[in-house]
Short mmCIF file of C-alpha atoms in Angstrom, two decimals:
data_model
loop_
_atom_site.label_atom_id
_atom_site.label_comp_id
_atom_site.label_asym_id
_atom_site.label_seq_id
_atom_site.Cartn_x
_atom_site.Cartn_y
_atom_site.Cartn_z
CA UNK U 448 -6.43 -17.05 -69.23
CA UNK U 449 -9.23 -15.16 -67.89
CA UNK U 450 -10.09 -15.37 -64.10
CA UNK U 451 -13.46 -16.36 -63.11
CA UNK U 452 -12.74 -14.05 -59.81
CA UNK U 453 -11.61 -10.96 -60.82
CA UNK U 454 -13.69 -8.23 -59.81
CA UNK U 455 -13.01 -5.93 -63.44
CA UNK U 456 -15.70 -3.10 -62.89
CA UNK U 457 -15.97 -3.45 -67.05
CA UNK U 458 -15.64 -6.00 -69.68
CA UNK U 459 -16.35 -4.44 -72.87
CA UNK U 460 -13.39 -1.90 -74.77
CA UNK U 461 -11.93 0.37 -73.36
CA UNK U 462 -13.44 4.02 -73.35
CA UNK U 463 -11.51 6.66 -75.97
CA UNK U 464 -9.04 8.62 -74.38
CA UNK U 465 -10.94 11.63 -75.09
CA UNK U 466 -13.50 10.65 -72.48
CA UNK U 467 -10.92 9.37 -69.75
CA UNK U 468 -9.66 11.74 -67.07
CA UNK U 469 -6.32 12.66 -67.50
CA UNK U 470 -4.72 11.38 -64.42
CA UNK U 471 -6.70 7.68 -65.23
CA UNK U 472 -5.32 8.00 -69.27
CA UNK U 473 -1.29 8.79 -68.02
CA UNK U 474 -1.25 6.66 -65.21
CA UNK U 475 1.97 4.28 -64.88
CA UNK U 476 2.46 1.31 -66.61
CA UNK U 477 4.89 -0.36 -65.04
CA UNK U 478 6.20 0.56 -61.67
CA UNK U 479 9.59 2.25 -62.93
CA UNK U 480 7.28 5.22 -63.78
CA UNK U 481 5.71 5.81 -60.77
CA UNK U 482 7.04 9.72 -59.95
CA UNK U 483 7.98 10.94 -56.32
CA UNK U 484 8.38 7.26 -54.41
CA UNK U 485 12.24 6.28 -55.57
CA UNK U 486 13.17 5.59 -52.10
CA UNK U 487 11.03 2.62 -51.43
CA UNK U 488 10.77 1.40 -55.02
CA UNK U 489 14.51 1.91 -55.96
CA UNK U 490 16.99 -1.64 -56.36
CA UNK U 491 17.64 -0.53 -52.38
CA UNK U 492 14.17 0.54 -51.61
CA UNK U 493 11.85 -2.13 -49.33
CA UNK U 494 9.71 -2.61 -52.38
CA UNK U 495 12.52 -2.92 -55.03
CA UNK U 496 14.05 -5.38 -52.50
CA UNK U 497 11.13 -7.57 -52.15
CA UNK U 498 10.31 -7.43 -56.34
CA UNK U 499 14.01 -7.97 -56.71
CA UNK U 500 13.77 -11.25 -54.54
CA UNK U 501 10.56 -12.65 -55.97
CA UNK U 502 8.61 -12.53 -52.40
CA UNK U 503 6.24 -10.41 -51.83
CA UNK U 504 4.73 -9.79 -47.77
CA UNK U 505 1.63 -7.95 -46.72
CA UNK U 506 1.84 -4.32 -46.94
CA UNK U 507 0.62 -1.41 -45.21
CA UNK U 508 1.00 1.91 -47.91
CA UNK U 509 1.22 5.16 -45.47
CA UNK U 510 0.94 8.68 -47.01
CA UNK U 511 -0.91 11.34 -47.83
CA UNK U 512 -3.89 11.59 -50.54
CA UNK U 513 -2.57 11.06 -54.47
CA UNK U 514 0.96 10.07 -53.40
CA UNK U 515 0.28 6.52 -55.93
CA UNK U 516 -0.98 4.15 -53.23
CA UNK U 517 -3.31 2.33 -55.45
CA UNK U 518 -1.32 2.49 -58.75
CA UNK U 519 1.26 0.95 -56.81
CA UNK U 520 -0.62 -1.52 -55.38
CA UNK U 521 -2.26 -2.30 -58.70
CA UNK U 522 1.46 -2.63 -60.35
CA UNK U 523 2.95 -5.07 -57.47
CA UNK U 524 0.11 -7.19 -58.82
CA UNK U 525 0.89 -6.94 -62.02
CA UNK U 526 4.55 -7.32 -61.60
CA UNK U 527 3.93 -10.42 -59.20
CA UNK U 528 1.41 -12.36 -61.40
CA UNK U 529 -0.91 -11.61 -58.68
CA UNK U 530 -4.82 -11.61 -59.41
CA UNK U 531 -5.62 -7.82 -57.89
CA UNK U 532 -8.71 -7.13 -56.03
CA UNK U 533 -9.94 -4.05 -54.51
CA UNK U 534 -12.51 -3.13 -52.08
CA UNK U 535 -12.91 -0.09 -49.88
CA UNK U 536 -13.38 0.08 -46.33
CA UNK U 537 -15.84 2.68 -46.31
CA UNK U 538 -17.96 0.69 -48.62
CA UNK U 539 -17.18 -3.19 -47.06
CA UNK U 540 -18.49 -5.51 -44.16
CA UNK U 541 -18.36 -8.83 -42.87
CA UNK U 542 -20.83 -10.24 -46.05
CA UNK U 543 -18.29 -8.51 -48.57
CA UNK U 544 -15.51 -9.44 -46.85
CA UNK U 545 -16.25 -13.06 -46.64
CA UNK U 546 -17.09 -13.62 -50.76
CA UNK U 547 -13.53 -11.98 -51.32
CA UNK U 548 -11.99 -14.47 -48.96
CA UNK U 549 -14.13 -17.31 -50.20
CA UNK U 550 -13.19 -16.35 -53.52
CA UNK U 551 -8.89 -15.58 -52.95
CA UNK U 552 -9.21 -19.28 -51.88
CA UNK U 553 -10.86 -20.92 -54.92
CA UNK U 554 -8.42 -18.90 -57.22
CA UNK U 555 -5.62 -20.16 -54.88
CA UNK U 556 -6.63 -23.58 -55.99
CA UNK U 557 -6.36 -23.20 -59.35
CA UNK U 558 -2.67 -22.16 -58.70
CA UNK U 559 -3.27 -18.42 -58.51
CA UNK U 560 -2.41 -16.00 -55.44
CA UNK U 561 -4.76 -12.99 -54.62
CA UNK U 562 -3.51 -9.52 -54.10
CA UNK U 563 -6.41 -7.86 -52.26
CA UNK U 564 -5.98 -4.52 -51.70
CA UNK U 565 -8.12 -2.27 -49.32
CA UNK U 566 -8.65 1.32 -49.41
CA UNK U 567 -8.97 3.00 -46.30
CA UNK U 568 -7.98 0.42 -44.30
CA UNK U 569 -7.90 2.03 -40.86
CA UNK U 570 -11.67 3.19 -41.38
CA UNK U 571 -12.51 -0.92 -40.63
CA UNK U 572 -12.87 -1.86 -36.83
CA UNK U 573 -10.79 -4.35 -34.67
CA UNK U 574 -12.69 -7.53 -35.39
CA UNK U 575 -13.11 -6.55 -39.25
CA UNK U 576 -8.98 -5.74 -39.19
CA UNK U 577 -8.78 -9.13 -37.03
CA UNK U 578 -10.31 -11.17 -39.89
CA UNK U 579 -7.67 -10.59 -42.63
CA UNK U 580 -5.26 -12.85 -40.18
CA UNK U 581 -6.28 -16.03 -40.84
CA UNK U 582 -6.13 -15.66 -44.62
CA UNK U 583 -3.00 -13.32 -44.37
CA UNK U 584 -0.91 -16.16 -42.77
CA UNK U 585 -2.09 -19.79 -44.94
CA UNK U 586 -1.11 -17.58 -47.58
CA UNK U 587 -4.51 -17.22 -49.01
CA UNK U 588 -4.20 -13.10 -50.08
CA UNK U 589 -1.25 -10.72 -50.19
CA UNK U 590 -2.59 -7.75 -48.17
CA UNK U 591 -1.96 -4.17 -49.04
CA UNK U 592 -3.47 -1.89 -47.05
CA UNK U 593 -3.61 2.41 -47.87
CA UNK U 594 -4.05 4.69 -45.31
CA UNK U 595 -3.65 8.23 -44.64
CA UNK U 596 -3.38 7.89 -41.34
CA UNK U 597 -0.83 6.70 -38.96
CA UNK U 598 -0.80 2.77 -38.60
CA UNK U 599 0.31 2.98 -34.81
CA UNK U 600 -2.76 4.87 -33.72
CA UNK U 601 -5.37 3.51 -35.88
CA UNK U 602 -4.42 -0.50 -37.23
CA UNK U 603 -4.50 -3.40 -34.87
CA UNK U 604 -1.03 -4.30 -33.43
CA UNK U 605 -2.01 -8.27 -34.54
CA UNK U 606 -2.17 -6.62 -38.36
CA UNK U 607 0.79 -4.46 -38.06
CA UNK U 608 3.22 -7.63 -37.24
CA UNK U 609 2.36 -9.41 -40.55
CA UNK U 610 2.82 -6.53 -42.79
CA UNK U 611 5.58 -4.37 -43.12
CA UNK U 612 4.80 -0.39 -43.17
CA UNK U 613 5.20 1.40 -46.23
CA UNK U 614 5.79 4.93 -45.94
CA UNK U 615 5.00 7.34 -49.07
CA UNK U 616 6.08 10.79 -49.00
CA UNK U 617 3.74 13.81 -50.29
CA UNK U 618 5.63 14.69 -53.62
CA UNK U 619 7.52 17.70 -54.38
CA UNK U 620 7.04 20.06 -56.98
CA UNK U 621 10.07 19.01 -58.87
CA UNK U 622 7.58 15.68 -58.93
CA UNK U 623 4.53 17.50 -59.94
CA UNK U 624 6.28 19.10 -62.92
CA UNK U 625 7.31 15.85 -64.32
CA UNK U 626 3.58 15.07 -63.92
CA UNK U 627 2.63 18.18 -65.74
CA UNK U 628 5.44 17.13 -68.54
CA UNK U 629 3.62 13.89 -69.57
CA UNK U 630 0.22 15.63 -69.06
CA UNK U 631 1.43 18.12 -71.97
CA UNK U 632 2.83 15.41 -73.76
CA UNK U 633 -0.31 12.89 -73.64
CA UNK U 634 -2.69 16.03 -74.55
CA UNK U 635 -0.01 17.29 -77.34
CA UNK U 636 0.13 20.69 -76.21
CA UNK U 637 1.91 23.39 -73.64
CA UNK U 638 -0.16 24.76 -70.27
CA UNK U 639 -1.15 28.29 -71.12
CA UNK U 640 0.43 29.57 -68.27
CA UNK U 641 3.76 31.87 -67.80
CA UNK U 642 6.22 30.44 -65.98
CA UNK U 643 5.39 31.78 -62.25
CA UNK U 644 2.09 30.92 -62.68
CA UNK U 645 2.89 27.16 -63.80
CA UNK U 646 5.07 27.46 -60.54
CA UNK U 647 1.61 28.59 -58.46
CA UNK U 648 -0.46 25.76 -60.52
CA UNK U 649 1.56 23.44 -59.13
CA UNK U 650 1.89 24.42 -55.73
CA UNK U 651 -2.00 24.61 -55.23
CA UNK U 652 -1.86 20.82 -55.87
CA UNK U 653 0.05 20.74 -51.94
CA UNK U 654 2.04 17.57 -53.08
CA UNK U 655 -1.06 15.63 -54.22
CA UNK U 656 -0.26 14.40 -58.28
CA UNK U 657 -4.16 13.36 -58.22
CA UNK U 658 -5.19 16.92 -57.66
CA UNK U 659 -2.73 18.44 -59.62
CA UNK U 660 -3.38 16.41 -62.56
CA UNK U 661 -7.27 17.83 -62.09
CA UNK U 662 -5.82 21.07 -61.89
CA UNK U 663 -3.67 20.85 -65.12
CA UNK U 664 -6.87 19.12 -66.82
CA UNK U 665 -8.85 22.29 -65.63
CA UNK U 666 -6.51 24.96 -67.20
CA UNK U 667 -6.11 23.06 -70.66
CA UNK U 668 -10.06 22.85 -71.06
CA UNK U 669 -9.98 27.11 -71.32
CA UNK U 670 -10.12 28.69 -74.41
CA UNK U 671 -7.26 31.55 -73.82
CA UNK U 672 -5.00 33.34 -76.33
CA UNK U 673 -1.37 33.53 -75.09
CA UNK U 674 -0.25 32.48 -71.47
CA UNK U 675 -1.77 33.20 -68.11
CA UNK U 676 0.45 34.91 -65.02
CA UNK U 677 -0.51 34.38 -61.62
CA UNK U 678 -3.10 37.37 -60.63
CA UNK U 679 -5.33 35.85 -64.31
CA UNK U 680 -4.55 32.26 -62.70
CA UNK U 681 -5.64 32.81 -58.97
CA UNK U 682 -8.84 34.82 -60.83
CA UNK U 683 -9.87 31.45 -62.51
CA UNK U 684 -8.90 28.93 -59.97
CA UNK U 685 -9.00 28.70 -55.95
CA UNK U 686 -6.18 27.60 -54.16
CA UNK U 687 -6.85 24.04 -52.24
CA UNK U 688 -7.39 24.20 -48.48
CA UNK U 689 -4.07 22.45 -46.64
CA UNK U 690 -4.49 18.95 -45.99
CA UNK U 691 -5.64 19.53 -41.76
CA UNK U 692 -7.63 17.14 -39.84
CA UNK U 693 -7.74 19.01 -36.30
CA UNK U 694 -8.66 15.51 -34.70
CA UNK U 695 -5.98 13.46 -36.48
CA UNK U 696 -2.27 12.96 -37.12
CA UNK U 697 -1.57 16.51 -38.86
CA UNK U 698 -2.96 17.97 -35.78
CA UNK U 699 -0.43 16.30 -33.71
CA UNK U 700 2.61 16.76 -36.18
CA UNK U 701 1.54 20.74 -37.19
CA UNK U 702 1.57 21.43 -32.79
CA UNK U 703 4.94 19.65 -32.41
CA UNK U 704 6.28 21.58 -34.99
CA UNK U 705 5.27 24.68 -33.60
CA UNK U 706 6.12 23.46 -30.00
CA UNK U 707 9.29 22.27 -31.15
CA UNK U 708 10.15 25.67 -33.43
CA UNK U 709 10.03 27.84 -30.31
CA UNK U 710 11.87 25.58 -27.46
CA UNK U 711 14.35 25.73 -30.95
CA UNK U 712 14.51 29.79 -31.16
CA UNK U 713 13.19 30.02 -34.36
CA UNK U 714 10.33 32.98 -34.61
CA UNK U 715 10.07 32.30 -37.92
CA UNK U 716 9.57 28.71 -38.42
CA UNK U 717 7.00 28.95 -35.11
CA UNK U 718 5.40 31.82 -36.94
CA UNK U 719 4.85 29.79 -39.94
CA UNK U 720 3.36 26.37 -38.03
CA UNK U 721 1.22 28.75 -36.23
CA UNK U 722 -0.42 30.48 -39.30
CA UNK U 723 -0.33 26.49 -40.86
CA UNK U 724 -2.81 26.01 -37.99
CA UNK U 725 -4.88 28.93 -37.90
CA UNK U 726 -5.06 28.26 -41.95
CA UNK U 727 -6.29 24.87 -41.67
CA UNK U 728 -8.65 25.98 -39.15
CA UNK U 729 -7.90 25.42 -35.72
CA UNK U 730 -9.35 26.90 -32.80
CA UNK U 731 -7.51 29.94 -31.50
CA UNK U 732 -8.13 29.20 -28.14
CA UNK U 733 -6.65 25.56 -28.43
CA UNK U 734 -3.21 27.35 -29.42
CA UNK U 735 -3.65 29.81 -26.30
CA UNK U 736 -3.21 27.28 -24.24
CA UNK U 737 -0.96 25.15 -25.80
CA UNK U 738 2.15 28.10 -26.28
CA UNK U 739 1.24 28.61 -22.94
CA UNK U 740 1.99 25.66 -21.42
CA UNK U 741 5.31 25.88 -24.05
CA UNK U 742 6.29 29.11 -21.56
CA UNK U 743 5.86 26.84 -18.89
CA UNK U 744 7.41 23.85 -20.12
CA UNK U 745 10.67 25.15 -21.68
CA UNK U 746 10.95 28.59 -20.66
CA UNK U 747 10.13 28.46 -17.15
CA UNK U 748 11.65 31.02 -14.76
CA UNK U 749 14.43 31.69 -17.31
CA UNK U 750 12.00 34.71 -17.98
CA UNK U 751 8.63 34.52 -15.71
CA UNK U 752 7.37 36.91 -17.55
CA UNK U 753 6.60 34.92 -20.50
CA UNK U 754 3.62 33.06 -18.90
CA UNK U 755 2.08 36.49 -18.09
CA UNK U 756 2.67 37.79 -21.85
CA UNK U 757 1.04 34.49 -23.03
CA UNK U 758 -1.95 35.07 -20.41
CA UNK U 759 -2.39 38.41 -21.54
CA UNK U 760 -2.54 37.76 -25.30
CA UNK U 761 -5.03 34.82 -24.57
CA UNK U 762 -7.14 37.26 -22.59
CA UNK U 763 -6.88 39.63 -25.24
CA UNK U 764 -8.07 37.28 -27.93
CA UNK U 765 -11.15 36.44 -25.93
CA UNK U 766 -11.79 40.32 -25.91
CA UNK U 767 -11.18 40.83 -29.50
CA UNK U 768 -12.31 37.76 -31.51
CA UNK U 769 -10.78 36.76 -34.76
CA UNK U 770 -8.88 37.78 -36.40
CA UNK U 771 -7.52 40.89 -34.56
CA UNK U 772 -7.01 38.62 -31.23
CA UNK U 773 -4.98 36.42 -33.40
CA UNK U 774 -2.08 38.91 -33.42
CA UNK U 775 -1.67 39.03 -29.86
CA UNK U 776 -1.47 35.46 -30.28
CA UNK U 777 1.03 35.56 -32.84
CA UNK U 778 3.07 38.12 -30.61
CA UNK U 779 3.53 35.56 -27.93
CA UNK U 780 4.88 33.08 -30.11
CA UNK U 781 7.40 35.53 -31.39
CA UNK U 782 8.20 36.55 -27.65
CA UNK U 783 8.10 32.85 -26.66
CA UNK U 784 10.78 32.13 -29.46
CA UNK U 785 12.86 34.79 -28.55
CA UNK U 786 13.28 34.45 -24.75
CA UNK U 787 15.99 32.52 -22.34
CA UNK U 788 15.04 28.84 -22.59
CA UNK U 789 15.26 26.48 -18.87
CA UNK U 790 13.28 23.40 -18.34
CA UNK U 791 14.75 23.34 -15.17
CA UNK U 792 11.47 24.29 -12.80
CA UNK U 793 9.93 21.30 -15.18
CA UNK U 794 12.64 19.09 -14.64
CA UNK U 795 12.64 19.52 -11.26
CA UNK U 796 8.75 18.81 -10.70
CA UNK U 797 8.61 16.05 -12.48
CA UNK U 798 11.56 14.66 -10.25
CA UNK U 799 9.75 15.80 -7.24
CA UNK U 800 6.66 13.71 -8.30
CA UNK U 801 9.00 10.51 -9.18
CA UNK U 802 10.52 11.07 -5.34
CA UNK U 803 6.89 11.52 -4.20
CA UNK U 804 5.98 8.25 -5.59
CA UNK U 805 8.68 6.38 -4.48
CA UNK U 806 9.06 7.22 -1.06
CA UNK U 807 5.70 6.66 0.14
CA UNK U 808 4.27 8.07 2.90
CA UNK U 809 6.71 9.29 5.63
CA UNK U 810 6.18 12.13 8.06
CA UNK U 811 7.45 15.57 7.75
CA UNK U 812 10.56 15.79 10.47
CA UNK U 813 8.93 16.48 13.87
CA UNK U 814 10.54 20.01 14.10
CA UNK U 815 8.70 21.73 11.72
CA UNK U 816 5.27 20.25 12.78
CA UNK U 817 2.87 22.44 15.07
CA UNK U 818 1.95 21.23 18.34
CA UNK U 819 -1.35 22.69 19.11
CA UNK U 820 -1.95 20.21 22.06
CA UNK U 821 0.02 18.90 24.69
CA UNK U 822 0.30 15.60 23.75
CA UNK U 823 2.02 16.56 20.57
CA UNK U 824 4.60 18.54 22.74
CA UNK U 825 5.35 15.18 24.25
CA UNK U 826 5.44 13.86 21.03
CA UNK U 827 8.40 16.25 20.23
CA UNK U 828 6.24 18.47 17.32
CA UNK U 829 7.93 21.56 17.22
CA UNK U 830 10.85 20.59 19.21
CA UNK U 831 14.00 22.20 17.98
CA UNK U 832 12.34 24.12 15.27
CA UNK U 833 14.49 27.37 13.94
CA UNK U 834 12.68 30.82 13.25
CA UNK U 835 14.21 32.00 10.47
CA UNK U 836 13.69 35.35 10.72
CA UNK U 837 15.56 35.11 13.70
CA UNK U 838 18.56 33.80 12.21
CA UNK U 839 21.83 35.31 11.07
CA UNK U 840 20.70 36.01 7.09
CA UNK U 841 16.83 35.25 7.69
CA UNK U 842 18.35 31.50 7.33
CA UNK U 843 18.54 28.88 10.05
CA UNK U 844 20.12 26.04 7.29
CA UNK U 845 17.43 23.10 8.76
CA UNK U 846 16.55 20.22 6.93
CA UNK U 847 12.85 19.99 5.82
CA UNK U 848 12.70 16.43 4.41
CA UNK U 849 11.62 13.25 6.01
CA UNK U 850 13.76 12.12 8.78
CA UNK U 851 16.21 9.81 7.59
CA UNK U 852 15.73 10.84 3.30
CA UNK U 853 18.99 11.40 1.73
CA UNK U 854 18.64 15.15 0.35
CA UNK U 855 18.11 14.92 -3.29
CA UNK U 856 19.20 18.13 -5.38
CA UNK U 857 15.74 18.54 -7.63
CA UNK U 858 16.47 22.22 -8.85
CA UNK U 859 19.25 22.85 -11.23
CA UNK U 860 18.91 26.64 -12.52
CA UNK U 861 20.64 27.27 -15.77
CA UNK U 862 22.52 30.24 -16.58
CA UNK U 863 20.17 31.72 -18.41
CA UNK U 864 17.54 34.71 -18.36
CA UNK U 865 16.40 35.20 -15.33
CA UNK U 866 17.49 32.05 -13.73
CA UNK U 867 21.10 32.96 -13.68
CA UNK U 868 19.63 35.00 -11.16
CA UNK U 869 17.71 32.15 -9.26
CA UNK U 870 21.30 29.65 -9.52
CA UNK U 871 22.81 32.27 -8.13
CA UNK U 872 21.02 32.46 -5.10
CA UNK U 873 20.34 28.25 -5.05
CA UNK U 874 24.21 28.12 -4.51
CA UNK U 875 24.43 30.81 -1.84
CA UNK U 876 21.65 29.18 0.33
CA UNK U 877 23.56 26.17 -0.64
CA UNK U 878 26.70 27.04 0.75
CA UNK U 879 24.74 28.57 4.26
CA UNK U 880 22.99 25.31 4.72
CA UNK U 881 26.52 23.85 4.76
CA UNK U 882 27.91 26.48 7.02
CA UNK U 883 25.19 25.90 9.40
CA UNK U 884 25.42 22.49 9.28
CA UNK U 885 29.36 22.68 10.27
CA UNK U 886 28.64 25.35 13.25
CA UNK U 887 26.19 23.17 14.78
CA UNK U 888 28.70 19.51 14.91
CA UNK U 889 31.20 22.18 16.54
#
C-alpha cells in the first residue's frame, strides 16, 4: 500500500541504467551485500543482533565519507518494514523538522513506524539535536543519525543516551576490489588497467567505495586499446587529497599518532604521520611546537639536548620557508624517535603542582628566609641557616620544605640517557642528606 508520507524524490519509472551512476545502479539490495561493515552487521555484530531480535533502537552511524551510512540506513528500513525518510542537516530547520515529525506521527497512526534518517547530523545545533527527544522516546521515529565526526565532541549527551553508536570503518582495498568486481560485472566488461595500476586505482579511492566507484566509472568511459600501467594512469587521473580536517577529529588522531610513534621509538611510523600532516596541509609551525613539547614531555633530561635540536630546526624553518625548512623538521622527529625516553622531570612537575595545590599556603622554614630588618631577626629569619659552600661537599643536608611537611620524593630519574647520570647523583645527595641528618641527632 502506498504511503501518503513518504518523501520519494520521484514517482514515475525508473531511469535506464545507462543514465544512472554506477555506484546508484550496483548499490546493495539487501543488507547481506553491503561490502567492508561485517563486524557490526554480522549474526554477532550490534546491527545483526538487533535485526536478529526484531527491535530496532536509535542509531548514531560513525565513519568516514562512502563507508555505506545511508545504504545502510535505507536497508534497516527496508528490512524493518519501516517507512524511511531522509533529510539533511545542512539543508533542515525547525519548519522542516516539524512537518517530518507531524507527519512520522500520522503514519504512526495508521500502524506504521518512521525511520527518519538525518545526514549530517552533528552539523544541527543543541536545541535542533534536543528536539528529536520527544519523538525518539513515545516511539514516534527510529533515529539514525550519520556523521563523520566524532559523536562525543559534536552530539548532545541527551541524544547520545537514546541511541547506540555505530562505528563504520573506512574500507580496505581488499573491499574496494570486490566493489570494482561487481562494477565490471554490472558494466559487462574488465577495467583497462594492468594489474599495479588497478592496485593504484584503488588506492586513490583512500577507503571511500563512493569515490572509488567514480573513479572506476571514470576509467571505463575512455576509449583505450589494451591496458593502462600506472605512469599512463596517474597521467589521466589525480590522486585524491587525504581525508584532513586540521580543525577536526583527524587533526587530533593524525598528532597522537605522531606523538605517540616517537614516545614509541619508531622513526619510521613518526616519519610517516608527520608527512600525513604536512600532506593534508597542516601548518609547519603547528608541528614545531608540538614535537617540541614531545622532547619535553617524554624525553626530558634523558637527553637535554633534544629540546635544543627541536628549537633549532623550528628556527631554521622560520629562516627557510617550505619546503626546505620542513627537513629540519623532519630531522627532529627522527632524532626525537631515536633518543633515551624519561617522563620523569614531567612526572615530577606535575606532582609538584598536585602538592602545591594541596598544601595551601604555608611558609618557607624560617632558616632559609632573609632577615633584612631587625624585627625579622627576632622573628628567627635566617636563624640556623647552612652556607653550603661552606660545608663538607658544598652540601649542608637542610631541609627546604615547609616546617612540619613530610618530604615527598617528586624526582625519580630513570636509567636512561642522560638521566642515569642525574639518578646517580639524586641518590648520592640522597644518601648525604641522611648522613647529615644522623651527625647532627649525635
Amino acid at each position: 500500500m502506498a504511503d501518503l508520507f513518504d518523501n520519494a524524490p520521484d514517482a514515475g519509472a525508473p531511469a535506464p541504467n545507462a543514465n544512472r551512476p554506477l555506484a546508484d545502479r550496483i548499490r546493495p539490495s539487501r543488507l547481506a551485500e553491503v561490502v567492508g561493515q561485517e563486524k557490526v552487521l554480522g549474526p554477532n555484530g550490534p546491527l545483526g543482533a538487533m535485526l536478529g531480535s526484531g527491535s530496532l533502537s536509535s542509531l548514531i552511524l560513525w565513519g568516514p565519507p562512502g563507508v555505506g551510512k545511508t545504504t545502510i540506513a535505507r536497508l534497516l528500513a527496508l528490512e524493518t518494514d519501516l517507512a524511511f525518510v531522509q533529510i539533511s542537516a545542512i539543508f533542515s530547520g525547525v519548519p522542516e523538522l516539524r512537518k517530518v515529525f507531524d507527519a512520522a506521527r500520522l503514519r504512526r497512526q495508521q500502524g506504521r513506524g518512521t525511520l527518519l534518517f538525518v545526514d549530517e547530523i552533528h552539523r544541527f545545533n543543541k536545541a535542533q539535536q534536543d528536539s528529536f527527544l520527544p519523538h525518539m522516546e513515545d516511539g514516534t521515529i527510529v533515529l539514525v543519525g550519520a556523521t563523520t565526526e566524532n559523536p562525543s565532541f559534536e552530539l548532545n549527551a541527551a541524544l547520545l543516551s537514546r541511541a547506540q553508536v555505530i562505528v563504520l570503518e573506512r574500507l580496505s582495498l581488499a573491499d574496494l576490489e570486490r566493489l570494482a568486481q561487481r562494477a565490471e560485472q554490472e558494466l559487462g566488461r574488465a577495467l583497462p588497467l594492468a594489474a599495479e595500476a588497478r592496485d593504484r586505482l584503488l588506492e586513490m579511492a583512500d577507503g571511500d567505495g563512493r569515490a572509488a566507484l567514480n573513479l572506476i566509472e571514470q576509467v571505463m568511459a575512455w576509449k583505450v586499446a589494451g591496458k593502462l600501467d600506472t605512469d599512463q594512469l596517474s597521467q589521466r587521473l589525480m590522486r585524491r587529497a587525504a581525508k584532513y580536517d586540521k580543525s577536526g577529529d583527524e587533526h587530533y588522531n593524525l598528532i597522537s599518532a605522531l606523538h605517540k610513534s616517537v614516545r614509541g621509538s619508531d622513526p619510521d611510523a613518526a616519519l610517516y604521520w608527520f608527512s600525513r600532516m604536512l600532506e593534508g596541509g597542516e601548518d609547519p609551525r603547528y608541528l614545531a611546537r608540538r614535537i617540541t613539547r614531545m622532547a619535553v614531555e617524554d624525553i626530558g633530561l634523558a637527553d637535554p639536548a633534544a629540546q635544543r635540536h627541536c628549537l633549532d630546526a623550528w628556527a631554521l624553518y622560520e629562516r627557510l620557508g617550505s619546503p626546505e625548512g620542513e627537513l629540519a623538521l623532519a630531522q627532529a622527529v627522527i632524532y626525537l624517535a631515536l633518543a633515551p625516553k624519561s617522563n620523569a622531570g614531567y612526572a615530577a612537575y606535575k606532582g609538584a603542582r598536585d602538592l602545591a595545590r594541596r598544601s595551601g599556603s604555608q611558609m618557607p622554614p624560617a632558616h632559609i628566609l632573609n632577615a633584612p630588618t631587625g624585627l625579622m631577626k627576632d622573628q628567627g629569619y635566617g636563624a640556623g641557616y647552612q652556607y653550603d659552600h661552606d660545608a663538607e661537599d658544598g652540601f649542608s643536608g637542610q631541609d627546604y620544605f615547609p616546617e612540619g611537611m613530610k618530604r615527598p620524593v617528586l624526582y625519580l630519574p630513570v636509567e636512561r640517557g642522560f638521566e642515569r647520570d642525574l639518578k646517580k647523583r639524586v641518590e648520592w645527595f640522597a644518601s648525604l642528606r641522611q648522613k647529615r641528618r644522623t651527625e647532627g641527632k649525635t
